[in-house]
Amino acid sequence: MTPVSIDLNADLGEGFGRWRLTDDEQLLSVVTSANVACGFHAGDAATMRRVCALAAERGVRIGAQVSYRDLAGFGRRSMDVPADELAAEVAYQIGALEVFARAAGARVSYVKPHGALYNRVVHDEEQAQAVVDGVLLAGERLPLLGLPGSRLHERAESAGLPVVTEAFGDRAYTAAGTLVPRREEGSVITDPAAVVERSVSLARSGVVTSRCGRSIAVRARSLCLHGDTPGAVELARRVRARLEDAGVRVEAFA
């Protein structure tokens, strides 16, 4: 039997100035890939530099978590940004993070959209193409992390960019395999035991139970552990320990 492997990623650097949302140092001892906020929904220069240095020390891959320019809304408000402007802003965010990654002796290894942009590019071909164009504009053929079957992945593959499929143990799924919007009740799974078991099921069999109770296929190479939920560090540790106990090899995709 082919060994099962999974990458564990988390959204990190989600602070601004003196305010910090995520326990970056502790989460970097658990995850294999770090989605670093690039200043548009959270993060600032000092935070980006600090997280890149910590990630490099631990051998954790650094990813640019790009978003709409929406500090006030934490990047969770959908915006109608012209395609050329969005492409430029995506490239800008990648370039900013690359400076700090290189200073730490590493590189930006992949790109992941955040929040409203992440959900928008599942269905919106124009916005998806703009994100792809932004990655190309940044000058590196970086992998794009996102939902299986998304328009983002379709456009990335057409442009010759690698894609990496992602799943969420702590988010509710629709019967179509998309995420239940956060504004809806029950969109986030809060029971730690349920999150752990859903994570193992996703990693080992690529199956998760949707909100309507139907089992759906979600084949993913990376599993997201949200760092902004209560008890995030302990939950991440439990997920990783349970995966390893179940015979799943935890390793970065990049």
PDB file of C-alpha atoms in Angstrom:
ATOM      1  CA  MET A   1       0.000   0.000   0.000  1.00  0.00           C
ATOM      2  CA  THR A   2       1.283   3.448  -0.916  1.00  0.00           C
ATOM      3  CA  PRO A   3       1.969   5.479   2.240  1.00  0.00           C
ATOM      4  CA  VAL A   4      -0.482   8.309   2.840  1.00  0.00           C
ATOM      5  CA  SER A   5       1.027  11.761   3.295  1.00  0.00           C
ATOM      6  CA  ILE A   6      -0.458  15.165   4.055  1.00  0.00           C
ATOM      7  CA  ASP A   7       0.822  18.699   4.446  1.00  0.00           C
ATOM      8  CA  LEU A   8      -0.424  20.762   7.392  1.00  0.00           C
ATOM      9  CA  ASN A   9      -0.789  24.478   6.726  1.00  0.00           C
ATOM     10  CA  ALA A  10      -1.888  27.365   8.936  1.00  0.00           C
ATOM     11  CA  ASP A  11      -2.629  31.048   8.418  1.00  0.00           C
ATOM     12  CA  LEU A  12       0.068  32.908  10.338  1.00  0.00           C
ATOM     13  CA  GLY A  13       1.307  36.454  10.871  1.00  0.00           C
ATOM     14  CA  GLU A  14      -2.283  37.615  11.227  1.00  0.00           C
ATOM     15  CA  GLY A  15      -1.545  40.621  13.408  1.00  0.00           C
ATOM     16  CA  PHE A  16      -0.868  44.288  12.907  1.00  0.00           C
ATOM     17  CA  GLY A  17       1.420  46.506  14.959  1.00  0.00           C
ATOM     18  CA  ARG A  18       1.060  45.576  18.633  1.00  0.00           C
ATOM     19  CA  TRP A  19      -1.980  43.383  17.963  1.00  0.00           C
ATOM     20  CA  ARG A  20      -1.449  39.637  17.424  1.00  0.00           C
ATOM     21  CA  LEU A  21      -4.108  37.111  16.550  1.00  0.00           C
ATOM     22  CA  THR A  22      -2.155  33.896  15.962  1.00  0.00           C
ATOM     23  CA  ASP A  23       0.385  32.086  18.144  1.00  0.00           C
ATOM     24  CA  ASP A  24       2.898  31.875  15.323  1.00  0.00           C
ATOM     25  CA  GLU A  25       5.805  30.419  17.263  1.00  0.00           C
ATOM     26  CA  GLN A  26       3.822  27.514  18.712  1.00  0.00           C
ATOM     27  CA  LEU A  27       1.959  26.724  15.494  1.00  0.00           C
ATOM     28  CA  LEU A  28       5.247  26.649  13.586  1.00  0.00           C
ATOM     29  CA  SER A  29       6.261  23.698  15.745  1.00  0.00           C
ATOM     30  CA  VAL A  30       3.288  21.728  14.358  1.00  0.00           C
ATOM     31  CA  VAL A  31       2.642  22.725  10.737  1.00  0.00           C
ATOM     32  CA  THR A  32       4.753  22.061   7.656  1.00  0.00           C
ATOM     33  CA  SER A  33       3.606  25.085   5.629  1.00  0.00           C
ATOM     34  CA  ALA A  34       2.941  28.658   6.800  1.00  0.00           C
ATOM     35  CA  ASN A  35       0.481  30.903   4.956  1.00  0.00           C
ATOM     36  CA  VAL A  36       1.894  34.295   5.897  1.00  0.00           C
ATOM     37  CA  ALA A  37      -0.383  37.336   5.772  1.00  0.00           C
ATOM     38  CA  CYS A  38       1.125  39.897   3.406  1.00  0.00           C
ATOM     39  CA  GLY A  39      -0.297  43.127   4.783  1.00  0.00           C
ATOM     40  CA  PHE A  40      -3.621  43.432   2.940  1.00  0.00           C
ATOM     41  CA  HIS A  41      -5.929  41.602   5.380  1.00  0.00           C
ATOM     42  CA  ALA A  42      -3.439  41.416   8.267  1.00  0.00           C
ATOM     43  CA  GLY A  43       0.304  41.514   8.829  1.00  0.00           C
ATOM     44  CA  ASP A  44       2.908  44.231   8.580  1.00  0.00           C
ATOM     45  CA  ALA A  45       6.590  44.400   7.682  1.00  0.00           C
ATOM     46  CA  ALA A  46       7.906  43.511  11.148  1.00  0.00           C
ATOM     47  CA  THR A  47       5.441  40.641  11.550  1.00  0.00           C
ATOM     48  CA  MET A  48       6.221  39.232   8.115  1.00  0.00           C
ATOM     49  CA  ARG A  49       9.936  39.371   8.835  1.00  0.00           C
ATOM     50  CA  ARG A  50       9.525  37.667  12.220  1.00  0.00           C
ATOM     51  CA  VAL A  51       7.335  34.849  10.924  1.00  0.00           C
ATOM     52  CA  CYS A  52       9.624  34.179   7.953  1.00  0.00           C
ATOM     53  CA  ALA A  53      12.624  33.939  10.284  1.00  0.00           C
ATOM     54  CA  LEU A  54      10.810  31.530  12.603  1.00  0.00           C
ATOM     55  CA  ALA A  55       9.561  29.407   9.695  1.00  0.00           C
ATOM     56  CA  ALA A  56      13.015  29.195   8.147  1.00  0.00           C
ATOM     57  CA  GLU A  57      14.545  28.121  11.467  1.00  0.00           C
ATOM     58  CA  ARG A  58      12.058  25.249  11.710  1.00  0.00           C
ATOM     59  CA  GLY A  59      12.196  24.177   8.077  1.00  0.00           C
ATOM     60  CA  VAL A  60       8.573  25.183   7.509  1.00  0.00           C
ATOM     61  CA  ARG A  61       7.694  26.212   3.950  1.00  0.00           C
ATOM     62  CA  ILE A  62       6.674  29.852   3.502  1.00  0.00           C
ATOM     63  CA  GLY A  63       3.568  30.694   1.481  1.00  0.00           C
ATOM     64  CA  ALA A  64       2.170  34.098   0.521  1.00  0.00           C
ATOM     65  CA  GLN A  65      -1.394  34.466   1.732  1.00  0.00           C
ATOM     66  CA  VAL A  66      -2.753  37.107  -0.609  1.00  0.00           C
ATOM     67  CA  SER A  67      -6.074  38.880  -0.189  1.00  0.00           C
ATOM     68  CA  TYR A  68      -8.247  41.811  -1.080  1.00  0.00           C
ATOM     69  CA  ARG A  69      -7.069  45.115   0.393  1.00  0.00           C
ATOM     70  CA  ASP A  70      -9.341  44.872   3.454  1.00  0.00           C
ATOM     71  CA  LEU A  71      -7.663  45.370   6.831  1.00  0.00           C
ATOM     72  CA  ALA A  72     -10.901  46.536   8.456  1.00  0.00           C
ATOM     73  CA  GLY A  73     -12.797  43.438   7.338  1.00  0.00           C
ATOM     74  CA  PHE A  74      -9.915  40.966   7.784  1.00  0.00           C
ATOM     75  CA  GLY A  75     -10.152  40.165   4.084  1.00  0.00           C
ATOM     76  CA  ARG A  76     -13.525  38.491   4.522  1.00  0.00           C
ATOM     77  CA  ARG A  77     -15.576  41.010   2.532  1.00  0.00           C
ATOM     78  CA  SER A  78     -16.000  40.265  -1.159  1.00  0.00           C
ATOM     79  CA  MET A  79     -14.832  43.130  -3.363  1.00  0.00           C
ATOM     80  CA  ASP A  80     -15.201  43.860  -7.053  1.00  0.00           C
ATOM     81  CA  VAL A  81     -11.604  44.706  -7.858  1.00  0.00           C
ATOM     82  CA  PRO A  82     -10.696  45.250 -11.535  1.00  0.00           C
ATOM     83  CA  ALA A  83      -8.697  42.317 -12.846  1.00  0.00           C
ATOM     84  CA  ASP A  84      -5.552  44.273 -13.710  1.00  0.00           C
ATOM     85  CA  GLU A  85      -5.568  45.953 -10.301  1.00  0.00           C
ATOM     86  CA  LEU A  86      -6.054  42.640  -8.476  1.00  0.00           C
ATOM     87  CA  ALA A  87      -3.201  41.027 -10.441  1.00  0.00           C
ATOM     88  CA  ALA A  88      -0.887  43.890  -9.491  1.00  0.00           C
ATOM     89  CA  GLU A  89      -1.888  43.670  -5.833  1.00  0.00           C
ATOM     90  CA  VAL A  90      -1.307  39.907  -5.749  1.00  0.00           C
ATOM     91  CA  ALA A  91       2.172  40.385  -7.252  1.00  0.00           C
ATOM     92  CA  TYR A  92       2.864  43.210  -4.769  1.00  0.00           C
ATOM     93  CA  GLN A  93       2.042  40.981  -1.799  1.00  0.00           C
ATOM     94  CA  ILE A  94       4.162  38.095  -3.060  1.00  0.00           C
ATOM     95  CA  GLY A  95       7.087  40.419  -3.695  1.00  0.00           C
ATOM     96  CA  ALA A  96       6.890  41.946  -0.234  1.00  0.00           C
ATOM     97  CA  LEU A  97       6.951  38.546   1.459  1.00  0.00           C
ATOM     98  CA  GLU A  98       9.769  37.304  -0.788  1.00  0.00           C
ATOM     99  CA  VAL A  99      12.068  40.026   0.580  1.00  0.00           C
ATOM    100  CA  PHE A 100      11.667  38.735   4.120  1.00  0.00           C
ATOM    101  CA  ALA A 101      11.776  35.069   3.112  1.00  0.00           C
ATOM    102  CA  ARG A 102      15.106  35.623   1.349  1.00  0.00           C
ATOM    103  CA  ALA A 103      16.461  37.574   4.315  1.00  0.00           C
ATOM    104  CA  ALA A 104      15.718  34.494   6.426  1.00  0.00           C
ATOM    105  CA  GLY A 105      17.555  32.231   3.983  1.00  0.00           C
ATOM    106  CA  ALA A 106      14.379  30.807   2.437  1.00  0.00           C
ATOM    107  CA  ARG A 107      11.998  31.558  -0.446  1.00  0.00           C
ATOM    108  CA  VAL A 108       8.284  31.930  -0.964  1.00  0.00           C
ATOM    109  CA  SER A 109       7.241  28.401  -1.955  1.00  0.00           C
ATOM    110  CA  TYR A 110       3.558  28.804  -2.863  1.00  0.00           C
ATOM    111  CA  VAL A 111       0.577  31.178  -2.891  1.00  0.00           C
ATOM    112  CA  LYS A 112      -2.794  30.845  -1.164  1.00  0.00           C
ATOM    113  CA  PRO A 113      -5.655  33.346  -1.453  1.00  0.00           C
ATOM    114  CA  HIS A 114      -7.311  34.361   1.823  1.00  0.00           C
ATOM    115  CA  GLY A 115     -10.897  34.746   2.970  1.00  0.00           C
ATOM    116  CA  ALA A 116     -13.296  36.322   0.494  1.00  0.00           C
ATOM    117  CA  LEU A 117     -10.774  36.070  -2.331  1.00  0.00           C
ATOM    118  CA  TYR A 118     -10.265  32.360  -1.612  1.00  0.00           C
ATOM    119  CA  ASN A 119     -13.999  31.706  -1.895  1.00  0.00           C
ATOM    120  CA  ARG A 120     -14.494  34.055  -4.852  1.00  0.00           C
ATOM    121  CA  VAL A 121     -11.954  32.305  -7.063  1.00  0.00           C
ATOM    122  CA  VAL A 122     -13.696  28.966  -6.591  1.00  0.00           C
ATOM    123  CA  HIS A 123     -16.400  30.178  -9.020  1.00  0.00           C
ATOM    124  CA  ASP A 124     -15.312  33.519 -10.514  1.00  0.00           C
ATOM    125  CA  GLU A 125     -13.149  32.896 -13.568  1.00  0.00           C
ATOM    126  CA  GLU A 126     -12.119  36.526 -14.044  1.00  0.00           C
ATOM    127  CA  GLN A 127     -10.920  36.938 -10.466  1.00  0.00           C
ATOM    128  CA  ALA A 128      -9.238  33.535 -10.612  1.00  0.00           C
ATOM    129  CA  GLN A 129      -7.358  34.561 -13.760  1.00  0.00           C
ATOM    130  CA  ALA A 130      -6.325  37.799 -12.064  1.00  0.00           C
ATOM    131  CA  VAL A 131      -4.762  35.859  -9.183  1.00  0.00           C
ATOM    132  CA  VAL A 132      -2.918  33.629 -11.662  1.00  0.00           C
ATOM    133  CA  ASP A 133      -1.752  36.688 -13.587  1.00  0.00           C
ATOM    134  CA  GLY A 134      -0.487  38.183 -10.325  1.00  0.00           C
ATOM    135  CA  VAL A 135       1.570  35.079  -9.586  1.00  0.00           C
ATOM    136  CA  LEU A 136       3.052  35.184 -13.077  1.00  0.00           C
ATOM    137  CA  LEU A 137       3.737  38.910 -12.724  1.00  0.00           C
ATOM    138  CA  ALA A 138       5.674  38.208  -9.529  1.00  0.00           C
ATOM    139  CA  GLY A 139       8.113  36.272 -11.696  1.00  0.00           C
ATOM    140  CA  GLU A 140       7.943  32.825 -10.128  1.00  0.00           C
ATOM    141  CA  ARG A 141       5.937  29.793 -11.229  1.00  0.00           C
ATOM    142  CA  LEU A 142       4.639  29.177  -7.734  1.00  0.00           C
ATOM    143  CA  PRO A 143       2.080  26.497  -6.811  1.00  0.00           C
ATOM    144  CA  LEU A 144      -1.420  27.738  -5.968  1.00  0.00           C
ATOM    145  CA  LEU A 145      -3.127  26.245  -2.922  1.00  0.00           C
ATOM    146  CA  GLY A 146      -6.927  26.079  -3.102  1.00  0.00           C
ATOM    147  CA  LEU A 147     -10.106  24.013  -3.225  1.00  0.00           C
ATOM    148  CA  PRO A 148     -10.247  20.995  -5.563  1.00  0.00           C
ATOM    149  CA  GLY A 149     -12.112  21.737  -8.784  1.00  0.00           C
ATOM    150  CA  SER A 150     -11.924  25.515  -8.357  1.00  0.00           C
ATOM    151  CA  ARG A 151     -11.721  27.994 -11.220  1.00  0.00           C
ATOM    152  CA  LEU A 152      -8.423  29.079  -9.675  1.00  0.00           C
ATOM    153  CA  HIS A 153      -6.919  25.670 -10.269  1.00  0.00           C
ATOM    154  CA  GLU A 154      -8.344  25.448 -13.773  1.00  0.00           C
ATOM    155  CA  ARG A 155      -6.802  28.787 -14.751  1.00  0.00           C
ATOM    156  CA  ALA A 156      -3.511  27.971 -13.011  1.00  0.00           C
ATOM    157  CA  GLU A 157      -3.157  24.674 -14.855  1.00  0.00           C
ATOM    158  CA  SER A 158      -3.938  26.403 -18.161  1.00  0.00           C
ATOM    159  CA  ALA A 159      -1.079  28.821 -17.407  1.00  0.00           C
ATOM    160  CA  GLY A 160       1.302  25.980 -16.533  1.00  0.00           C
ATOM    161  CA  LEU A 161       1.340  26.673 -12.801  1.00  0.00           C
ATOM    162  CA  PRO A 162       1.330  23.799 -10.292  1.00  0.00           C
ATOM    163  CA  VAL A 163      -1.784  23.396  -8.140  1.00  0.00           C
ATOM    164  CA  VAL A 164      -2.174  21.914  -4.656  1.00  0.00           C
ATOM    165  CA  THR A 165      -5.559  20.805  -3.371  1.00  0.00           C
ATOM    166  CA  GLU A 166      -6.617  21.769   0.141  1.00  0.00           C
ATOM    167  CA  ALA A 167      -9.178  20.589   2.693  1.00  0.00           C
ATOM    168  CA  PHE A 168     -10.432  21.850   6.058  1.00  0.00           C
ATOM    169  CA  GLY A 169     -11.125  19.722   9.101  1.00  0.00           C
ATOM    170  CA  ASP A 170     -12.811  22.594  10.947  1.00  0.00           C
ATOM    171  CA  ARG A 171     -15.090  23.954   8.213  1.00  0.00           C
ATOM    172  CA  ALA A 172     -18.508  22.712   7.157  1.00  0.00           C
ATOM    173  CA  TYR A 173     -18.900  21.602   3.530  1.00  0.00           C
ATOM    174  CA  THR A 174     -21.834  21.873   1.174  1.00  0.00           C
ATOM    175  CA  ALA A 175     -23.006  18.860  -0.816  1.00  0.00           C
ATOM    176  CA  ALA A 176     -21.163  20.391  -3.800  1.00  0.00           C
ATOM    177  CA  GLY A 177     -17.820  20.206  -1.986  1.00  0.00           C
ATOM    178  CA  THR A 178     -17.503  23.941  -1.312  1.00  0.00           C
ATOM    179  CA  LEU A 179     -17.187  25.628   2.077  1.00  0.00           C
ATOM    180  CA  VAL A 180     -20.293  26.807   3.881  1.00  0.00           C
ATOM    181  CA  PRO A 181     -19.998  30.636   4.069  1.00  0.00           C
ATOM    182  CA  ARG A 182     -18.820  31.895   7.462  1.00  0.00           C
ATOM    183  CA  ARG A 183     -21.867  34.127   7.796  1.00  0.00           C
ATOM    184  CA  GLU A 184     -24.058  31.004   8.085  1.00  0.00           C
ATOM    185  CA  GLU A 185     -24.607  29.183  11.360  1.00  0.00           C
ATOM    186  CA  GLY A 186     -22.550  26.013  11.728  1.00  0.00           C
ATOM    187  CA  SER A 187     -19.975  27.022   9.121  1.00  0.00           C
ATOM    188  CA  VAL A 188     -17.131  26.380  11.582  1.00  0.00           C
ATOM    189  CA  ILE A 189     -16.767  23.040  13.393  1.00  0.00           C
ATOM    190  CA  THR A 190     -16.013  23.831  17.044  1.00  0.00           C
ATOM    191  CA  ASP A 191     -15.944  20.335  18.605  1.00  0.00           C
ATOM    192  CA  PRO A 192     -12.222  19.419  18.827  1.00  0.00           C
ATOM    193  CA  ALA A 193     -12.901  15.672  18.630  1.00  0.00           C
ATOM    194  CA  ALA A 194     -14.936  16.151  15.473  1.00  0.00           C
ATOM    195  CA  VAL A 195     -12.204  18.291  13.906  1.00  0.00           C
ATOM    196  CA  VAL A 196      -9.593  15.623  14.654  1.00  0.00           C
ATOM    197  CA  GLU A 197     -11.644  12.782  13.210  1.00  0.00           C
ATOM    198  CA  ARG A 198     -12.651  14.776  10.126  1.00  0.00           C
ATOM    199  CA  SER A 199      -8.991  15.603   9.540  1.00  0.00           C
ATOM    200  CA  VAL A 200      -7.987  11.941   9.667  1.00  0.00           C
ATOM    201  CA  SER A 201     -10.831  10.967   7.328  1.00  0.00           C
ATOM    202  CA  LEU A 202      -9.808  13.652   4.832  1.00  0.00           C
ATOM    203  CA  ALA A 203      -6.154  12.584   4.924  1.00  0.00           C
ATOM    204  CA  ARG A 204      -6.677   8.823   4.759  1.00  0.00           C
ATOM    205  CA  SER A 205      -9.747   8.419   2.567  1.00  0.00           C
ATOM    206  CA  GLY A 206     -10.439  11.848   1.051  1.00  0.00           C
ATOM    207  CA  VAL A 207     -13.972  11.833   2.428  1.00  0.00           C
ATOM    208  CA  VAL A 208     -15.855  14.297   4.638  1.00  0.00           C
ATOM    209  CA  THR A 209     -19.461  14.507   5.781  1.00  0.00           C
ATOM    210  CA  SER A 210     -21.261  17.528   4.346  1.00  0.00           C
ATOM    211  CA  ARG A 211     -23.681  19.714   6.302  1.00  0.00           C
ATOM    212  CA  CYS A 212     -26.616  17.757   4.888  1.00  0.00           C
ATOM    213  CA  GLY A 213     -25.117  14.473   6.130  1.00  0.00           C
ATOM    214  CA  ARG A 214     -23.877  13.191   2.782  1.00  0.00           C
ATOM    215  CA  SER A 215     -20.349  11.790   2.403  1.00  0.00           C
ATOM    216  CA  ILE A 216     -18.469  13.708  -0.275  1.00  0.00           C
ATOM    217  CA  ALA A 217     -15.052  13.210  -1.860  1.00  0.00           C
ATOM    218  CA  VAL A 218     -12.491  15.929  -1.097  1.00  0.00           C
ATOM    219  CA  ARG A 219      -9.085  14.782  -2.298  1.00  0.00           C
ATOM    220  CA  ALA A 220      -6.443  17.054  -0.820  1.00  0.00           C
ATOM    221  CA  ARG A 221      -2.668  17.227  -0.488  1.00  0.00           C
ATOM    222  CA  SER A 222      -2.791  19.845   2.263  1.00  0.00           C
ATOM    223  CA  LEU A 223      -4.944  20.260   5.354  1.00  0.00           C
ATOM    224  CA  CYS A 224      -5.569  23.724   6.807  1.00  0.00           C
ATOM    225  CA  LEU A 225      -5.434  24.271  10.563  1.00  0.00           C
ATOM    226  CA  HIS A 226      -6.893  27.675  11.387  1.00  0.00           C
ATOM    227  CA  GLY A 227      -4.738  29.633  13.799  1.00  0.00           C
ATOM    228  CA  ASP A 228      -7.363  32.205  14.778  1.00  0.00           C
ATOM    229  CA  THR A 229      -9.729  29.850  16.624  1.00  0.00           C
ATOM    230  CA  PRO A 230      -9.744  29.360  20.426  1.00  0.00           C
ATOM    231  CA  GLY A 231      -7.305  26.645  21.494  1.00  0.00           C
ATOM    232  CA  ALA A 232      -5.762  26.550  18.020  1.00  0.00           C
ATOM    233  CA  VAL A 233      -2.334  25.346  19.118  1.00  0.00           C
ATOM    234  CA  GLU A 234      -3.564  22.434  21.220  1.00  0.00           C
ATOM    235  CA  LEU A 235      -6.032  21.425  18.511  1.00  0.00           C
ATOM    236  CA  ALA A 236      -3.278  21.497  15.876  1.00  0.00           C
ATOM    237  CA  ARG A 237      -1.135  19.257  18.077  1.00  0.00           C
ATOM    238  CA  ARG A 238      -4.000  16.821  18.530  1.00  0.00           C
ATOM    239  CA  VAL A 239      -4.653  16.694  14.794  1.00  0.00           C
ATOM    240  CA  ARG A 240      -1.013  16.024  13.962  1.00  0.00           C
ATOM    241  CA  ALA A 241      -0.635  13.377  16.672  1.00  0.00           C
ATOM    242  CA  ARG A 242      -3.797  11.579  15.554  1.00  0.00           C
ATOM    243  CA  LEU A 243      -2.712  11.664  11.908  1.00  0.00           C
ATOM    244  CA  GLU A 244       0.646  10.141  12.760  1.00  0.00           C
ATOM    245  CA  ASP A 245      -1.004   7.510  14.970  1.00  0.00           C
ATOM    246  CA  ALA A 246      -3.195   6.634  11.981  1.00  0.00           C
ATOM    247  CA  GLY A 247      -0.120   6.053   9.825  1.00  0.00           C
ATOM    248  CA  VAL A 248      -0.287   9.315   7.888  1.00  0.00           C
ATOM    249  CA  ARG A 249       3.087  10.868   7.052  1.00  0.00           C
ATOM    250  CA  VAL A 250       3.037  14.612   7.715  1.00  0.00           C
ATOM    251  CA  GLU A 251       5.271  16.454   5.238  1.00  0.00           C
ATOM    252  CA  ALA A 252       5.314  19.654   3.194  1.00  0.00           C
ATOM    253  CA  PHE A 253       4.092  19.549  -0.410  1.00  0.00           C
ATOM    254  CA  ALA A 254       6.599  22.170  -1.618  1.00  0.00           C
TER     255      ALA A 254
END
